Every structure is written in structure tokens, then in C-alpha cells.
PDB file of N, CA and C in Angstrom:
ATOM      1  N   MET R   4     -19.504 -55.704  -1.563  1.00 90.00           N
ATOM      2  CA  MET R   4     -19.189 -54.532  -2.334  1.00 90.00           C
ATOM      3  C   MET R   4     -18.057 -53.793  -1.620  1.00 90.00           C
ATOM      4  N   THR R   5     -17.156 -53.264  -2.406  1.00 96.00           N
ATOM      5  CA  THR R   5     -16.040 -52.520  -1.828  1.00 96.00           C
ATOM      6  C   THR R   5     -16.507 -51.142  -1.369  1.00 96.00           C
ATOM      7  N   GLU R   6     -15.684 -50.505  -0.574  1.00 96.00           N
ATOM      8  CA  GLU R   6     -15.989 -49.141  -0.126  1.00 96.00           C
ATOM      9  C   GLU R   6     -16.077 -48.203  -1.328  1.00 96.00           C
ATOM     10  N   HIS R   7     -15.188 -48.386  -2.291  1.00 97.00           N
ATOM     11  CA  HIS R   7     -15.236 -47.562  -3.507  1.00 97.00           C
ATOM     12  C   HIS R   7     -16.553 -47.789  -4.250  1.00 97.00           C
ATOM     13  N   GLY R   8     -16.977 -49.025  -4.341  1.00 94.00           N
ATOM     14  CA  GLY R   8     -18.246 -49.337  -5.000  1.00 94.00           C
ATOM     15  C   GLY R   8     -19.419 -48.672  -4.304  1.00 94.00           C
ATOM     16  N   ARG R   9     -19.421 -48.707  -2.978  1.00 95.00           N
ATOM     17  CA  ARG R   9     -20.481 -48.042  -2.210  1.00 95.00           C
ATOM     18  C   ARG R   9     -20.481 -46.538  -2.474  1.00 95.00           C
ATOM     19  N   THR R  10     -19.299 -45.959  -2.539  1.00 96.00           N
ATOM     20  CA  THR R  10     -19.185 -44.524  -2.799  1.00 96.00           C
ATOM     21  C   THR R  10     -19.733 -44.182  -4.179  1.00 96.00           C
ATOM     22  N   VAL R  11     -19.394 -44.982  -5.168  1.00 95.00           N
ATOM     23  CA  VAL R  11     -19.880 -44.744  -6.531  1.00 95.00           C
ATOM     24  C   VAL R  11     -21.399 -44.844  -6.579  1.00 95.00           C
ATOM     25  N   ILE R  12     -21.949 -45.896  -6.004  1.00 94.00           N
ATOM     26  CA  ILE R  12     -23.405 -46.090  -6.008  1.00 94.00           C
ATOM     27  C   ILE R  12     -24.097 -44.963  -5.250  1.00 94.00           C
ATOM     28  N   THR R  13     -23.587 -44.628  -4.089  1.00 95.00           N
ATOM     29  CA  THR R  13     -24.188 -43.563  -3.285  1.00 95.00           C
ATOM     30  C   THR R  13     -24.178 -42.237  -4.040  1.00 95.00           C
ATOM     31  N   GLY R  14     -23.131 -41.995  -4.800  1.00 95.00           N
ATOM     32  CA  GLY R  14     -23.045 -40.761  -5.576  1.00 95.00           C
ATOM     33  C   GLY R  14     -23.968 -40.749  -6.776  1.00 95.00           C
ATOM     34  N   ALA R  15     -24.164 -41.901  -7.398  1.00 96.00           N
ATOM     35  CA  ALA R  15     -24.944 -41.972  -8.636  1.00 96.00           C
ATOM     36  C   ALA R  15     -26.433 -42.179  -8.398  1.00 96.00           C
ATOM     37  N   LEU R  16     -26.792 -42.803  -7.302  1.00 96.00           N
ATOM     38  CA  LEU R  16     -28.182 -43.203  -7.090  1.00 96.00           C
ATOM     39  C   LEU R  16     -29.177 -42.043  -7.058  1.00 96.00           C
ATOM     40  N   PRO R  17     -28.920 -40.949  -6.360  1.00 96.00           N
ATOM     41  CA  PRO R  17     -29.916 -39.870  -6.339  1.00 96.00           C
ATOM     42  C   PRO R  17     -30.248 -39.322  -7.731  1.00 96.00           C
ATOM     43  N   ALA R  18     -29.262 -39.129  -8.568  1.00 96.00           N
ATOM     44  CA  ALA R  18     -29.510 -38.627  -9.922  1.00 96.00           C
ATOM     45  C   ALA R  18     -30.267 -39.661 -10.745  1.00 96.00           C
ATOM     46  N   HIS R  19     -29.945 -40.920 -10.557  1.00 96.00           N
ATOM     47  CA  HIS R  19     -30.627 -41.998 -11.283  1.00 96.00           C
ATOM     48  C   HIS R  19     -32.105 -42.043 -10.901  1.00 96.00           C
ATOM     49  N   VAL R  20     -32.375 -41.970  -9.617  1.00 96.00           N
ATOM     50  CA  VAL R  20     -33.760 -41.980  -9.134  1.00 96.00           C
ATOM     51  C   VAL R  20     -34.507 -40.757  -9.655  1.00 96.00           C
ATOM     52  N   ALA R  21     -33.863 -39.610  -9.670  1.00 97.00           N
ATOM     53  CA  ALA R  21     -34.499 -38.386 -10.173  1.00 97.00           C
ATOM     54  C   ALA R  21     -34.851 -38.514 -11.648  1.00 97.00           C
ATOM     55  N   ARG R  22     -33.973 -39.137 -12.439  1.00 97.00           N
ATOM     56  CA  ARG R  22     -34.264 -39.326 -13.872  1.00 97.00           C
ATOM     57  C   ARG R  22     -35.448 -40.263 -14.065  1.00 97.00           C
ATOM     58  N   ILE R  23     -35.509 -41.317 -13.286  1.00 96.00           N
ATOM     59  CA  ILE R  23     -36.636 -42.252 -13.386  1.00 96.00           C
ATOM     60  C   ILE R  23     -37.931 -41.548 -12.989  1.00 96.00           C
ATOM     61  N   ALA R  24     -37.904 -40.807 -11.890  1.00 96.00           N
ATOM     62  CA  ALA R  24     -39.100 -40.087 -11.433  1.00 96.00           C
ATOM     63  C   ALA R  24     -39.568 -39.100 -12.494  1.00 96.00           C
ATOM     64  N   ALA R  25     -38.637 -38.395 -13.120  1.00 97.00           N
ATOM     65  CA  ALA R  25     -39.001 -37.439 -14.170  1.00 97.00           C
ATOM     66  C   ALA R  25     -39.612 -38.159 -15.364  1.00 97.00           C
ATOM     67  N   ALA R  26     -39.056 -39.299 -15.723  1.00 96.00           N
ATOM     68  CA  ALA R  26     -39.578 -40.055 -16.865  1.00 96.00           C
ATOM     69  C   ALA R  26     -40.994 -40.546 -16.593  1.00 96.00           C
ATOM     70  N   LEU R  27     -41.288 -40.898 -15.356  1.00 96.00           N
ATOM     71  CA  LEU R  27     -42.603 -41.433 -15.014  1.00 96.00           C
ATOM     72  C   LEU R  27     -43.688 -40.367 -14.976  1.00 96.00           C
ATOM     73  N   THR R  28     -43.316 -39.096 -14.998  1.00 97.00           N
ATOM     74  CA  THR R  28     -44.327 -38.040 -14.942  1.00 97.00           C
ATOM     75  C   THR R  28     -45.210 -38.010 -16.182  1.00 97.00           C
ATOM     76  N   VAL R  29     -44.774 -38.645 -17.262  1.00 98.00           N
ATOM     77  CA  VAL R  29     -45.613 -38.670 -18.470  1.00 98.00           C
ATOM     78  C   VAL R  29     -46.754 -39.669 -18.333  1.00 98.00           C
ATOM     79  N   LEU R  30     -46.692 -40.539 -17.321  1.00 98.00           N
ATOM     80  CA  LEU R  30     -47.738 -41.533 -17.103  1.00 98.00           C
ATOM     81  C   LEU R  30     -48.776 -40.993 -16.122  1.00 98.00           C
ATOM     82  N   SER R  31     -50.031 -41.334 -16.364  1.00 98.00           N
ATOM     83  CA  SER R  31     -51.083 -40.983 -15.408  1.00 98.00           C
ATOM     84  C   SER R  31     -50.902 -41.834 -14.150  1.00 98.00           C
ATOM     85  N   ASN R  32     -51.620 -41.470 -13.092  1.00 96.00           N
ATOM     86  CA  ASN R  32     -51.557 -42.270 -11.860  1.00 96.00           C
ATOM     87  C   ASN R  32     -51.971 -43.710 -12.129  1.00 96.00           C
ATOM     88  N   ASP R  33     -53.036 -43.896 -12.905  1.00 98.00           N
ATOM     89  CA  ASP R  33     -53.481 -45.256 -13.233  1.00 98.00           C
ATOM     90  C   ASP R  33     -52.406 -46.014 -14.003  1.00 98.00           C
ATOM     91  N   GLU R  34     -51.763 -45.354 -14.955  1.00 98.00           N
ATOM     92  CA  GLU R  34     -50.701 -46.008 -15.730  1.00 98.00           C
ATOM     93  C   GLU R  34     -49.521 -46.368 -14.832  1.00 98.00           C
ATOM     94  N   GLN R  35     -49.203 -45.508 -13.878  1.00 97.00           N
ATOM     95  CA  GLN R  35     -48.118 -45.810 -12.948  1.00 97.00           C
ATOM     96  C   GLN R  35     -48.454 -47.027 -12.095  1.00 97.00           C
ATOM     97  N   LEU R  36     -49.715 -47.151 -11.685  1.00 97.00           N
ATOM     98  CA  LEU R  36     -50.133 -48.325 -10.914  1.00 97.00           C
ATOM     99  C   LEU R  36     -50.019 -49.599 -11.742  1.00 97.00           C
ATOM    100  N   VAL R  37     -50.439 -49.532 -13.001  1.00 98.00           N
ATOM    101  CA  VAL R  37     -50.334 -50.693 -13.894  1.00 98.00           C
ATOM    102  C   VAL R  37     -48.864 -51.063 -14.081  1.00 98.00           C
ATOM    103  N   LEU R  38     -48.027 -50.067 -14.322  1.00 98.00           N
ATOM    104  CA  LEU R  38     -46.596 -50.327 -14.490  1.00 98.00           C
ATOM    105  C   LEU R  38     -46.012 -50.979 -13.239  1.00 98.00           C
ATOM    106  N   GLY R  39     -46.423 -50.508 -12.075  1.00 97.00           N
ATOM    107  CA  GLY R  39     -45.953 -51.104 -10.824  1.00 97.00           C
ATOM    108  C   GLY R  39     -46.335 -52.567 -10.721  1.00 97.00           C
ATOM    109  N   ARG R  40     -47.577 -52.887 -11.085  1.00 98.00           N
ATOM    110  CA  ARG R  40     -48.023 -54.291 -11.038  1.00 98.00           C
ATOM    111  C   ARG R  40     -47.224 -55.142 -12.020  1.00 98.00           C
ATOM    112  N   ILE R  41     -46.981 -54.618 -13.205  1.00 98.00           N
ATOM    113  CA  ILE R  41     -46.209 -55.361 -14.208  1.00 98.00           C
ATOM    114  C   ILE R  41     -44.776 -55.580 -13.713  1.00 98.00           C
ATOM    115  N   CYS R  42     -44.164 -54.544 -13.150  1.00 97.00           N
ATOM    116  CA  CYS R  42     -42.792 -54.678 -12.652  1.00 97.00           C
ATOM    117  C   CYS R  42     -42.709 -55.701 -11.522  1.00 97.00           C
ATOM    118  N   ARG R  43     -43.696 -55.684 -10.607  1.00 98.00           N
ATOM    119  CA  ARG R  43     -43.706 -56.686  -9.534  1.00 98.00           C
ATOM    120  C   ARG R  43     -43.833 -58.092 -10.107  1.00 98.00           C
ATOM    121  N   LYS R  44     -44.713 -58.254 -11.099  1.00 98.00           N
ATOM    122  CA  LYS R  44     -44.907 -59.568 -11.716  1.00 98.00           C
ATOM    123  C   LYS R  44     -43.608 -60.046 -12.370  1.00 98.00           C
ATOM    124  N   LEU R  45     -42.938 -59.149 -13.080  1.00 97.00           N
ATOM    125  CA  LEU R  45     -41.659 -59.510 -13.701  1.00 97.00           C
ATOM    126  C   LEU R  45     -40.616 -59.840 -12.644  1.00 97.00           C
ATOM    127  N   GLY R  46     -40.575 -59.052 -11.575  1.00 96.00           N
ATOM    128  CA  GLY R  46     -39.616 -59.308 -10.500  1.00 96.00           C
ATOM    129  C   GLY R  46     -39.809 -60.676  -9.876  1.00 96.00           C
ATOM    130  N   ILE R  47     -41.060 -61.041  -9.652  1.00 96.00           N
ATOM    131  CA  ILE R  47     -41.357 -62.366  -9.089  1.00 96.00           C
ATOM    132  C   ILE R  47     -40.939 -63.461 -10.061  1.00 96.00           C
ATOM    133  N   ALA R  48     -41.237 -63.260 -11.344  1.00 97.00           N
ATOM    134  CA  ALA R  48     -40.905 -64.275 -12.349  1.00 97.00           C
ATOM    135  C   ALA R  48     -39.394 -64.445 -12.507  1.00 97.00           C
ATOM    136  N   LEU R  49     -38.642 -63.374 -12.294  1.00 96.00           N
ATOM    137  CA  LEU R  49     -37.194 -63.427 -12.492  1.00 96.00           C
ATOM    138  C   LEU R  49     -36.427 -63.788 -11.221  1.00 96.00           C
ATOM    139  N   ALA R  50     -37.113 -63.834 -10.083  1.00 95.00           N
ATOM    140  CA  ALA R  50     -36.447 -64.147  -8.816  1.00 95.00           C
ATOM    141  C   ALA R  50     -35.967 -65.596  -8.817  1.00 95.00           C
ATOM    142  N   PRO R  51     -34.814 -65.820  -8.193  1.00 91.00           N
ATOM    143  CA  PRO R  51     -34.331 -67.202  -8.096  1.00 91.00           C
ATOM    144  C   PRO R  51     -35.337 -68.071  -7.341  1.00 91.00           C
ATOM    145  N   ALA R  52     -35.430 -69.302  -7.745  1.00 81.00           N
ATOM    146  CA  ALA R  52     -36.391 -70.233  -7.109  1.00 81.00           C
ATOM    147  C   ALA R  52     -35.928 -70.666  -5.755  1.00 81.00           C
TER     148      ALA R  52
END
């Protein structure tokens, strides 16, 4: 990644994470745990072999 790319990502990432965190507040703790398990399962399935 170029230095410019790092700068762009570093600038955008905190706001992106904040939006995701805000969106997840509508889920209960149990729902967040289920979502986490589903995301991990998808991540494993999509990982290169």
C-alpha cells in the first residue's frame, strides 16, 4: 500500500468503525454473539485454501 493509501485508510477507519458500532447497537448482546459466529464462519469459508 502506498503512503497515500495508508493516510486515506487511517483517516477513514475511525468513522467507519464508529458507524458499524452504532449500527450494531440495535442488536441485543445475544444477537451480536450470533452475528459474530456467523461472520467468523463466513470468513473461514471465504479464506483462501
